XYZ file of C-alpha atoms in Angstrom:
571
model
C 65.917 321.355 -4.672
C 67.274 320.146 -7.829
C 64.637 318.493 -10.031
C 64.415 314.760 -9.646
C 62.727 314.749 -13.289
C 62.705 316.710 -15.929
C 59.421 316.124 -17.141
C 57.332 317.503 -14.021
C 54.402 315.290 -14.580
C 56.306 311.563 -14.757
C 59.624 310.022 -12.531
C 61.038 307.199 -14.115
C 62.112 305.393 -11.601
C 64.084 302.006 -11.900
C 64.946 299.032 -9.660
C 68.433 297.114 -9.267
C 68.115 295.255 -6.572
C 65.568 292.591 -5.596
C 67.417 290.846 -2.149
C 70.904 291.092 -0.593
C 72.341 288.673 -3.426
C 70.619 289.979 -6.602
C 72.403 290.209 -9.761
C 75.964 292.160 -9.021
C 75.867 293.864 -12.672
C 72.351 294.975 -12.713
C 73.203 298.619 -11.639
C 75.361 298.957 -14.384
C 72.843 297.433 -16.599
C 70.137 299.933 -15.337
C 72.330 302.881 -15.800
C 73.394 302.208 -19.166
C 70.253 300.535 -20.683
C 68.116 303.744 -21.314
C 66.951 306.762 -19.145
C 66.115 306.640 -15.740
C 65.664 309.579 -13.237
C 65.971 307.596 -9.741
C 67.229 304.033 -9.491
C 66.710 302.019 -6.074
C 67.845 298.870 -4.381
C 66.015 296.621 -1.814
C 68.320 294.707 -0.271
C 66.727 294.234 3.307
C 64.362 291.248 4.091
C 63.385 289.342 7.250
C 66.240 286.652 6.767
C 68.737 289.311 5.838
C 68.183 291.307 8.967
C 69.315 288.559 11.092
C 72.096 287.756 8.740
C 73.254 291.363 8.937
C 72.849 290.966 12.786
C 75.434 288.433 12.792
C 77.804 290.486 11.003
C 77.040 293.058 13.388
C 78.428 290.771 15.993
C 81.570 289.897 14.729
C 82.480 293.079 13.669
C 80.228 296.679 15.054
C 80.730 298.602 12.057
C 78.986 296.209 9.704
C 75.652 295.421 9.760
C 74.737 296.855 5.971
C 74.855 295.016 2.257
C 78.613 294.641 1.659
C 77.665 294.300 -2.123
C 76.174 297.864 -2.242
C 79.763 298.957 -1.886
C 80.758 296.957 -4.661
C 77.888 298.224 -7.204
C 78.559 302.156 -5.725
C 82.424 301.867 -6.582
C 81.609 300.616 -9.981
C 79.056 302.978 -11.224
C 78.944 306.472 -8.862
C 80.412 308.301 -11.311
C 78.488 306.495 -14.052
C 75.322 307.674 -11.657
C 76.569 311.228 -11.301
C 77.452 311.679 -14.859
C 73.758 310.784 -15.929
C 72.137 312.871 -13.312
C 70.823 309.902 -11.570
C 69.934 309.549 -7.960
C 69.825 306.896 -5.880
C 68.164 305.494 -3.099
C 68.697 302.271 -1.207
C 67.944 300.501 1.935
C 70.946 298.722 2.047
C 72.089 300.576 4.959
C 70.608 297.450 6.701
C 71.079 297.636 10.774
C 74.036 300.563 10.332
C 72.973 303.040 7.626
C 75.139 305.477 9.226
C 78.390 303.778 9.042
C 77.716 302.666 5.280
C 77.060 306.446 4.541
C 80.575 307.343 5.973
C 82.237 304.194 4.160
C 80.800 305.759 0.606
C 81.369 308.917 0.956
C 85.240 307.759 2.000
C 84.595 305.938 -1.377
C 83.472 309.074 -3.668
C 86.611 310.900 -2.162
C 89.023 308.359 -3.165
C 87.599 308.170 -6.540
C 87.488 311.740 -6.681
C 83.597 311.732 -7.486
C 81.834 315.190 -6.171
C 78.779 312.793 -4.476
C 76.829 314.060 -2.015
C 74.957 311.777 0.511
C 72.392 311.154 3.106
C 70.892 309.099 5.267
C 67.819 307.486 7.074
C 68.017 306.384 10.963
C 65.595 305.752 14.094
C 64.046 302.702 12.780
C 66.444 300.320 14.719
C 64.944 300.281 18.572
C 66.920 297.218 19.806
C 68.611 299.696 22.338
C 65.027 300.105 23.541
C 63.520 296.696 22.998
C 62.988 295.879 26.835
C 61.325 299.328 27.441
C 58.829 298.668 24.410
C 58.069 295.271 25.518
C 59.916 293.524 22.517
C 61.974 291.555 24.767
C 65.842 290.896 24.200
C 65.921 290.584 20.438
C 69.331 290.479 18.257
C 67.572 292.610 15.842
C 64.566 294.868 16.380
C 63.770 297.320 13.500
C 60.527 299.181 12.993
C 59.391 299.486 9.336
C 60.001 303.310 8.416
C 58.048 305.141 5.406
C 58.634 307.704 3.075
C 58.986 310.935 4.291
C 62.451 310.877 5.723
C 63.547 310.202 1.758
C 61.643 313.312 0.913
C 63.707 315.060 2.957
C 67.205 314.034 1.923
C 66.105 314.461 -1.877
C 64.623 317.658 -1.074
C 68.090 318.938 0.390
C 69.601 317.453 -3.161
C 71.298 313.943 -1.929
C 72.559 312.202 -5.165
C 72.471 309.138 -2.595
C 70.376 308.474 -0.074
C 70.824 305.128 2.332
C 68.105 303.683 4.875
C 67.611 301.178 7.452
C 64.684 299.374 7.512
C 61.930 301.220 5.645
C 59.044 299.290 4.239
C 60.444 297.802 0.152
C 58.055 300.113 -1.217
C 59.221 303.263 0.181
C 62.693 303.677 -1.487
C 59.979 304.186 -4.509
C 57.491 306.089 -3.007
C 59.625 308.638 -1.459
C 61.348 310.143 -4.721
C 57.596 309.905 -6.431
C 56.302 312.315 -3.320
C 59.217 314.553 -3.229
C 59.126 314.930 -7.290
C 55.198 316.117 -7.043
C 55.735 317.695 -3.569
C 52.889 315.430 -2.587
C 51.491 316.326 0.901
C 51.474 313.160 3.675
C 47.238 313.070 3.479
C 47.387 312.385 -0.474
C 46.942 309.186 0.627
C 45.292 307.808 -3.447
C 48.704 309.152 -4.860
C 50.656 307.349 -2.436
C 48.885 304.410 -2.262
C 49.461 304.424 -6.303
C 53.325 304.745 -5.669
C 52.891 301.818 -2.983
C 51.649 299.651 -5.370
C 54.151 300.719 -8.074
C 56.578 300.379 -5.325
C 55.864 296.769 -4.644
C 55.658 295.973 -8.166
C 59.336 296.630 -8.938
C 61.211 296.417 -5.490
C 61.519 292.895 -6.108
C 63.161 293.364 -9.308
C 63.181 290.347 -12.171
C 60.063 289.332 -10.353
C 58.123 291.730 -12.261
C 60.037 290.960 -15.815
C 59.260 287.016 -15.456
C 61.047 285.899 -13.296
C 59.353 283.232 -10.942
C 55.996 283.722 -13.602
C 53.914 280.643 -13.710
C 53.339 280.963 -17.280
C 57.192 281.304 -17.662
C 57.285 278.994 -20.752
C 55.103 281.817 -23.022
C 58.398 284.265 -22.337
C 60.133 284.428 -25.779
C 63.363 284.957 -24.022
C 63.564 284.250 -20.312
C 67.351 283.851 -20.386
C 68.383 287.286 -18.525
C 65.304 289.335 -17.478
C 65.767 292.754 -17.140
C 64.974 295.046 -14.456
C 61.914 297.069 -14.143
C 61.154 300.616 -14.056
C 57.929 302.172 -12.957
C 56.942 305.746 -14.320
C 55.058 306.979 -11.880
C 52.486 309.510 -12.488
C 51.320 312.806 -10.935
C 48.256 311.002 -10.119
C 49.713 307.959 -9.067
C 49.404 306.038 -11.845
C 51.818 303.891 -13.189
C 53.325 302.233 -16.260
C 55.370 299.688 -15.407
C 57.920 298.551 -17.971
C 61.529 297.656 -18.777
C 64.726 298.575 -20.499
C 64.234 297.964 -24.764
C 65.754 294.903 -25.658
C 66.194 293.536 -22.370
C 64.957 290.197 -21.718
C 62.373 288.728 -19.813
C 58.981 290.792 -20.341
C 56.119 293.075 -18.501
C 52.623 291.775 -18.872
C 49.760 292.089 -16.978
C 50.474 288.511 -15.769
C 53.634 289.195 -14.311
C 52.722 292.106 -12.930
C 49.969 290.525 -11.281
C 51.954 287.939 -9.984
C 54.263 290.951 -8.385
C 51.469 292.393 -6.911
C 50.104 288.774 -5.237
C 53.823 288.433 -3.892
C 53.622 288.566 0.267
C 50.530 290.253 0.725
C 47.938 289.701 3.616
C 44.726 290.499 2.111
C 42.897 293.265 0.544
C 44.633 296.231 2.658
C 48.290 296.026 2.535
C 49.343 298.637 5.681
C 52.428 300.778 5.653
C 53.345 303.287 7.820
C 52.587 306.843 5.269
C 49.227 304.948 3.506
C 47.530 301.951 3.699
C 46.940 300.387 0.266
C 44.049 299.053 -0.910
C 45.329 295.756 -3.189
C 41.521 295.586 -4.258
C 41.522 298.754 -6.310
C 44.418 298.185 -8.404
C 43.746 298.039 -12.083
C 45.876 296.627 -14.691
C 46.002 297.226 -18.275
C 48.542 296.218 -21.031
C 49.160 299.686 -22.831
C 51.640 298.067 -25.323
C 54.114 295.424 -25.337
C 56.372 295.714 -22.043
C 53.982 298.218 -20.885
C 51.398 297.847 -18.272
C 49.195 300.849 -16.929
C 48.423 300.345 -13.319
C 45.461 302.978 -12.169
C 42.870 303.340 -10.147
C 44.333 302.779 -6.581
C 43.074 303.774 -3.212
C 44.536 304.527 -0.452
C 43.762 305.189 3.458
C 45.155 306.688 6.480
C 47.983 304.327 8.127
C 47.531 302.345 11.114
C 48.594 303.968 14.450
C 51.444 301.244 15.262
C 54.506 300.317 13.224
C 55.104 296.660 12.638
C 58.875 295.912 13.699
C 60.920 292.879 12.501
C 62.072 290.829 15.595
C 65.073 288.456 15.301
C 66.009 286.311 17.786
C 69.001 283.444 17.892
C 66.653 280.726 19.015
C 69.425 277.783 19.761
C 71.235 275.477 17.374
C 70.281 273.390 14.666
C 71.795 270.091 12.994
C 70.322 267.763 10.334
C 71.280 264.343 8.688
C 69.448 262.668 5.614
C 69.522 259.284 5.244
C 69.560 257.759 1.490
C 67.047 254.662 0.933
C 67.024 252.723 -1.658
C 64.641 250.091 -3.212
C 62.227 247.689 -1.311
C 60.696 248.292 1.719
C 60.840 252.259 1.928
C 58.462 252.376 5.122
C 60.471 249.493 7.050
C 63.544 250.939 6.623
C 62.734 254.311 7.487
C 60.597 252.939 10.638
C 64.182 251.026 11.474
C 66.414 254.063 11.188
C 64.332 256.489 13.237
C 63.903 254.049 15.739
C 67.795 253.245 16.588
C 68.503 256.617 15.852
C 66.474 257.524 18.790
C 67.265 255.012 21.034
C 71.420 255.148 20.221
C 71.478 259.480 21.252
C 73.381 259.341 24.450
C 70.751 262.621 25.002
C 67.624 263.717 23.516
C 67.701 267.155 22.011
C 64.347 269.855 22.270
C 63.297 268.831 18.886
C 63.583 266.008 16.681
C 61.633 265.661 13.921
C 61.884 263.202 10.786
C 60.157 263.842 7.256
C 59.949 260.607 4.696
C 60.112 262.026 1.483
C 59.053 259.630 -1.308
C 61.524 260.597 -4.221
C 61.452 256.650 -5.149
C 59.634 254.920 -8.069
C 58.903 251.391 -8.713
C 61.321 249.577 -10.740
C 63.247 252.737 -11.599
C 65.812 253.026 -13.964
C 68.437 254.424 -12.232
C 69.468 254.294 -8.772
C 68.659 257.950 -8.000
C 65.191 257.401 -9.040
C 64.904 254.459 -7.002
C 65.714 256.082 -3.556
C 64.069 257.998 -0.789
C 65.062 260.884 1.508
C 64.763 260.217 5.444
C 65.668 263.933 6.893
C 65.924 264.379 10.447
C 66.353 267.787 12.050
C 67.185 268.394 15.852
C 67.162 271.783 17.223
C 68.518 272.861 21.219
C 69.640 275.534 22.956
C 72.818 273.583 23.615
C 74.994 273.404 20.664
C 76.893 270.317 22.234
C 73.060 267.941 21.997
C 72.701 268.540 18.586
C 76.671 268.425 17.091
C 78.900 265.567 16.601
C 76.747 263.763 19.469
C 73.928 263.411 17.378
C 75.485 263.534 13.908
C 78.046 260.954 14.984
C 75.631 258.441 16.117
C 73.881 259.049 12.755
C 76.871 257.591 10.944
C 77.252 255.163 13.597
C 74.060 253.573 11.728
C 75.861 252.892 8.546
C 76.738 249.248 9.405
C 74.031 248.405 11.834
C 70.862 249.671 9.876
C 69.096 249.004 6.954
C 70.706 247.576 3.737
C 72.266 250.074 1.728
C 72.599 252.401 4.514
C 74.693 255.984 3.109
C 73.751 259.694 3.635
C 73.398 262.915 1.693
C 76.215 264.441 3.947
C 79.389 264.003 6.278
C 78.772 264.476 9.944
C 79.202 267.921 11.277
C 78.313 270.056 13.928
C 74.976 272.111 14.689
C 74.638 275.489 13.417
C 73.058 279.116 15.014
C 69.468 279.287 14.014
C 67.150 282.477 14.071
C 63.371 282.598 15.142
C 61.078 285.633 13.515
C 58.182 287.553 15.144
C 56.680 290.486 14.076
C 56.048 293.373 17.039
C 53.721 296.610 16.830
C 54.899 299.828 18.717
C 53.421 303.356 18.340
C 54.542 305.299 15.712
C 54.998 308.432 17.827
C 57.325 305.757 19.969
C 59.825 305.664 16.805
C 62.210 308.093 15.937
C 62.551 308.800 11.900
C 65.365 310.941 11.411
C 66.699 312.395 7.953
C 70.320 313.393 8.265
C 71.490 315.150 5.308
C 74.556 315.499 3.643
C 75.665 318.594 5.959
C 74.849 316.553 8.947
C 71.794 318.834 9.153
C 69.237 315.941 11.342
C 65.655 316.585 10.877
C 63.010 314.994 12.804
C 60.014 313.631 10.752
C 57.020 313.434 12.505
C 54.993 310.237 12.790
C 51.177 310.461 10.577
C 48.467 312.782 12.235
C 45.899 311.140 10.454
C 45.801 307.094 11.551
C 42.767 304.282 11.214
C 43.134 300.997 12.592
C 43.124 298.586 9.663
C 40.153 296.246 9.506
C 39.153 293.551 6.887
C 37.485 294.394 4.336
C 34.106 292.701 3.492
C 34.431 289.975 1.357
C 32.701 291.085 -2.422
C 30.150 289.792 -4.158
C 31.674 286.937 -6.075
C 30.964 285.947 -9.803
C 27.878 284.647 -10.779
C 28.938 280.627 -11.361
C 29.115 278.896 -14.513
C 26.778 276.872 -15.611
C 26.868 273.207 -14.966
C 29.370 271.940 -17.623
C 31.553 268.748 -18.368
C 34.511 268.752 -16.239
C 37.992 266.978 -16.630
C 40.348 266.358 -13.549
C 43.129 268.418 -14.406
C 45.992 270.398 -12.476
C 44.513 273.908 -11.499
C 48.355 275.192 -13.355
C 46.728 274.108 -16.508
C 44.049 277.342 -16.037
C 45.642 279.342 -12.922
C 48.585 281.305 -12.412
C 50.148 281.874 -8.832
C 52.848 283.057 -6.664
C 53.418 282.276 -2.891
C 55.687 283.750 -0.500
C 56.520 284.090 3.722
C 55.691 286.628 6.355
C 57.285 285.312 9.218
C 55.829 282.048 10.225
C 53.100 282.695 8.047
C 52.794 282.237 3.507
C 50.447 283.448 1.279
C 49.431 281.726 -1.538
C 48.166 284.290 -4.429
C 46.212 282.583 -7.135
C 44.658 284.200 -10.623
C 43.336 283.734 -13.687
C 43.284 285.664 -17.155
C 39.354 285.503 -18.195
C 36.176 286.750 -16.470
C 34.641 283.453 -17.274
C 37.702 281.310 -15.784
C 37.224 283.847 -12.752
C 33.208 282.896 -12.159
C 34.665 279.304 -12.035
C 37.896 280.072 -9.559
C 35.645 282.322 -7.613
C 33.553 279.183 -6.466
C 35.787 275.911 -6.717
C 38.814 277.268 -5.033
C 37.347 277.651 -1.688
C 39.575 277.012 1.524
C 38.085 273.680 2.223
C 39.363 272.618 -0.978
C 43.007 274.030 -1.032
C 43.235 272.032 2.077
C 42.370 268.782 0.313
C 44.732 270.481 -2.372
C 47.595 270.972 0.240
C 47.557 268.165 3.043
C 50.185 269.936 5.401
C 47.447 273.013 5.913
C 45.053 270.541 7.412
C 45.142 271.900 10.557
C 45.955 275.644 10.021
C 44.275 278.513 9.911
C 43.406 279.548 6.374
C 42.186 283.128 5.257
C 40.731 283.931 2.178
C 40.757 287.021 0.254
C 38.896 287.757 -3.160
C 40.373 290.590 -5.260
C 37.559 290.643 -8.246
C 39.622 293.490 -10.098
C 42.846 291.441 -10.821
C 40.447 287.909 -10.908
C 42.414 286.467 -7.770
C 42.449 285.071 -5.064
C 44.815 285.143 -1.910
C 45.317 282.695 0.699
C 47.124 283.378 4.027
C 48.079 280.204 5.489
C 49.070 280.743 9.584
C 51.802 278.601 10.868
C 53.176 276.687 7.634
C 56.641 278.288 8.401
C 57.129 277.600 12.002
C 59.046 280.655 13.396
C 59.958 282.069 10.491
C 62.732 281.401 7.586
C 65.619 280.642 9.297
C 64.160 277.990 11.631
C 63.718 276.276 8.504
C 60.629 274.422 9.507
C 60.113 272.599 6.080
C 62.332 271.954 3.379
C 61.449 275.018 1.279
C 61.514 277.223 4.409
C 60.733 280.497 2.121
C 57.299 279.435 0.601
C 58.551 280.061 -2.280
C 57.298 276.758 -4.556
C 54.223 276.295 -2.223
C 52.087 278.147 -5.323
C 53.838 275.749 -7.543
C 52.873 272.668 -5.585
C 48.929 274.355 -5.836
C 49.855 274.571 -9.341
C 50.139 270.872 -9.832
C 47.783 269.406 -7.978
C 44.297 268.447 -9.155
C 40.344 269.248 -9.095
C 37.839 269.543 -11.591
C 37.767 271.855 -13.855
C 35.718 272.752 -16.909
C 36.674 270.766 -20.045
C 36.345 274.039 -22.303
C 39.056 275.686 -20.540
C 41.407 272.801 -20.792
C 41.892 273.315 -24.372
């Protein structure tokens, strides 16, 4: 095996990729902003695997990130050159045939490349037989280990279906210190290191709550996490990039899509509750101190399904009378559709103010969505009649859109097989396949006990105040599920959080979790708090159950709404 690293003791390993869609350049950027021994790509997420799915369809040797392509025949040579490796999961649903396409690539540009691969994670062949039903897509989240083995057998490129984000980090890390597969503190560090930077500009600023104390937020860089014999971490950034590594934004990272305290994969199961953060220098956080445990027995798989067909009109209102008109619209809408599709659902959104200035900022949006198996019940028949309003309704009847027909719509669910039931396969760059075992060692993951929490402030004059004005946070989605992560930066703002931001009051906080179930989970090391909210997303992203169908401002709507606070914080 040629060395990943030539220090033996520390892989620098960088990220260029955060989602199918990130930043075409940054590869380049990465490459030829400093040193780097390893630089990865995450490309895969739950949307993308049904969008990949689709592809898949139209055409059976797609089913990977097009755009990979595009970054390899840019900058392989630039990789090569440099003695970098790289490692990607942009092989999507057909790592195979994207391994073929680049090494076609490399020949025609006359690049000596080697590459390899990662398969066995996609079981939709076998879905029936494993009780997953007939999915489109049905890919079990693979680990490490099959990396080792292609960087081990000196791949300058190794592709993989659908491993977990952090394991395009954590294998290189284990194959560098030949770490063995019960190490499970050392990989648990590289997990965490691994999920700070697979999301790339995330970690830089990018999405940060505090985003306004960034001197220059213009064009983050990418991060890089030099990851440590022990496990440890310093995560940091290209010099004179923008953007900027703090132990806020790497906090907010680190709160981004987790489920509570234990955060399961299938070579360690990390424990979020351990990690400890420390700012080293500027653009340089230490992260130490993780634990790890033995995976769970079962692998979670990603499930897509085309659930039917989707269509949605918005009608503009303006003015006076906001309710009346909306109550008037919805109610000949209904009563003009020649047939009634599955679902219809309307949302008021109250964009209007009094005696507004402008026209824009006097009107309202009326949404209605209709979703049914039939494409024909929710296309130009109920589109159509929408328009058919324009004359008949309410005055100053218009719309956000033409009419058009109803569009394919996907449904998530998450399944659990047995590992042993999933094939992980390494084949190398000589077409050598090697079989990687599933872990020996499992334990079923269990909560964790909630801590002890802070002792509370003392009684003190309060102010009501948006929580943003003390508290940081980050929210994203996990199928039909989001999690809300929430922090703040002193031990004394922490005894307050700790007591006032209970779930009883982030559902006064956020109306539309009345009636879901809310878990809470208290991290004391990074002074946070994390809130899985069940349901909020319907069946997943694309069903697009509310208008921000990712979660992604949910933290930011926390952010702004209000409770009391202590004055003395509000300075």
């Amino acid at each position: 095996m040629r060395p990943l690293a030539a220090n033996p003791d520390v892989i620098r390993i960088g990220n260029c990729s955060g989602f199918y869609g990130d930043r075409l350049s940054a590869m380049r950027e990465m490459l030829e902003g400093g040193d780097l021994d390893v630089l990865t790509g995450d490309y895969l997420a739950e949307l993308t695997m049904l969008i990949l799915g689709r592809d898949r369809m139209k055409d059976a040797s797609l089913g990977y990130a097009k755009t990979f392509v595009r970054q390899l025949e840019d900058c392989l040579e630039l990789a090569v050159d440099k003695g970098v490796r790289i490692v990607v999961n942009a092989g999507g649903l057909n790592p195979a045939g994207l391994t073929d396409k680049l090494r076609t690539l490399a020949d025609t540009m006359g690049v000596a490349a080697t590459f390899a691969h990662v398969e066995g994670d996609d079981l939709a062949p076998r879905a029936g037989e494993l009780n997953l039903g007939t999915p489109l897509t049905a890919n079990a989240y693979l680990g490490a280990w099959g990396i080792v083995e292609c960087l081990q057998a000196d791949a300058d490129v190794v592709v993989t279906g659908r491993v977990t984000d952090a394991s395009v980090i954590v294998g290189p890390a284990a194959a560098h210190f030949g770490w063995s597969r019960t190490d499970y503190d050392q990989l648990a560090g590289a997990v965490a290191a691994g999920h700070i930077i697979e999301c790339g500009t995330q970690a830089t600023g990018g999405n940060y709550s505090f985003f306004t104390e960034i001197a220059d937020l213009s064009r983050p860089g990418f991060p890089i996490a030099e990851i440590r014999r022990d496990g440890s971490s310093i995560i940091t950034k290209h010099a004179g990039t923008g953007g900027a590594v703090s132990v806020g934004t790497v906090t907010a990272q680190l709160m981004y899509e987790i489920q509570g305290a234990r955060y399961a994969g299938p070579d360690v199961t990390t424990r979020i509750d351990s990690v400890a953060l420390k700012q080293e220098a500027p653009d340089r956080v230490l992260v130490s101190g993780v634990r790890g445990e033995a995976p769970p027995p079962q692998l979670k798989v990603s499930l897509n399904t085309l659930g039917g067909f989707r269509n949605e009109m918005t009608f503009v209102i303006t003015g006076l009378d906001i309710e009346a008109k909306a109550e008037l619209a919805q109610k000949q809408m209904e009563s003009w559709l020649p047939v009634r599709p599955a679902e219809l659902s309307w949302t008021l959104s109250r964009t209007d103010r009094p005696d507004a200035e402008t026209e824009e900022q006097a009107s309202a949006l009326l949404r209605c969505v209709v979703r049914d198996p039939d494409p024909n019940k929710v296309g130009r028949a109920f589109s159509n009649v929408a328009v058919e309003l324009a004359l008949a309704s309410y005055p100053g009847t218009t719309f956000t859109s033409m009419p058009g027909n109803g569009s394919p719509y996907g449904v998530f669910t998450a399944g659990y097989v047995d590992a042993g039931e999933v094939p992980h396969v390494a084949v190398l760059a000589d077409g050598t396949r090697v079989s990687v075992p599933p872990a020996a060692d499992t334990l079923q993951l269990e909560e964790v006990d909630e801590p002890t929490l802070p002792t509370p402030i003392d009684s003190r004059s309060t102010r009501h105040a948006s929580l943003g004005a003390v508290a940081a946070a980050r929210s994203g989605d996990k199928g039909g599920n989001a999690n809300v992560g929430v922090w703040v930066r002193s031990d004394e703002e922490w005894q307050w959080l700790a007591h006032a931001l209970t779930v009883d009051q982030l559902r006064m906080m956020l109306p539309e979790t009345a009636h879901l179930t809310i878990t809470r989970t208290v991290l004391p090391k990074l002074r946070a708090l994390n809130f899985v909210i069940e349901g909020i997303l319907g069946k997943g992203v694309a069903y697009q159950a509310r208008f921000d169908p990712q979660a992604k401002g949910l933290a930011e709507w926390l952010r702004s709404r209000h409770l009391d606070i202590p004055e003395e914080f509000l300075v």
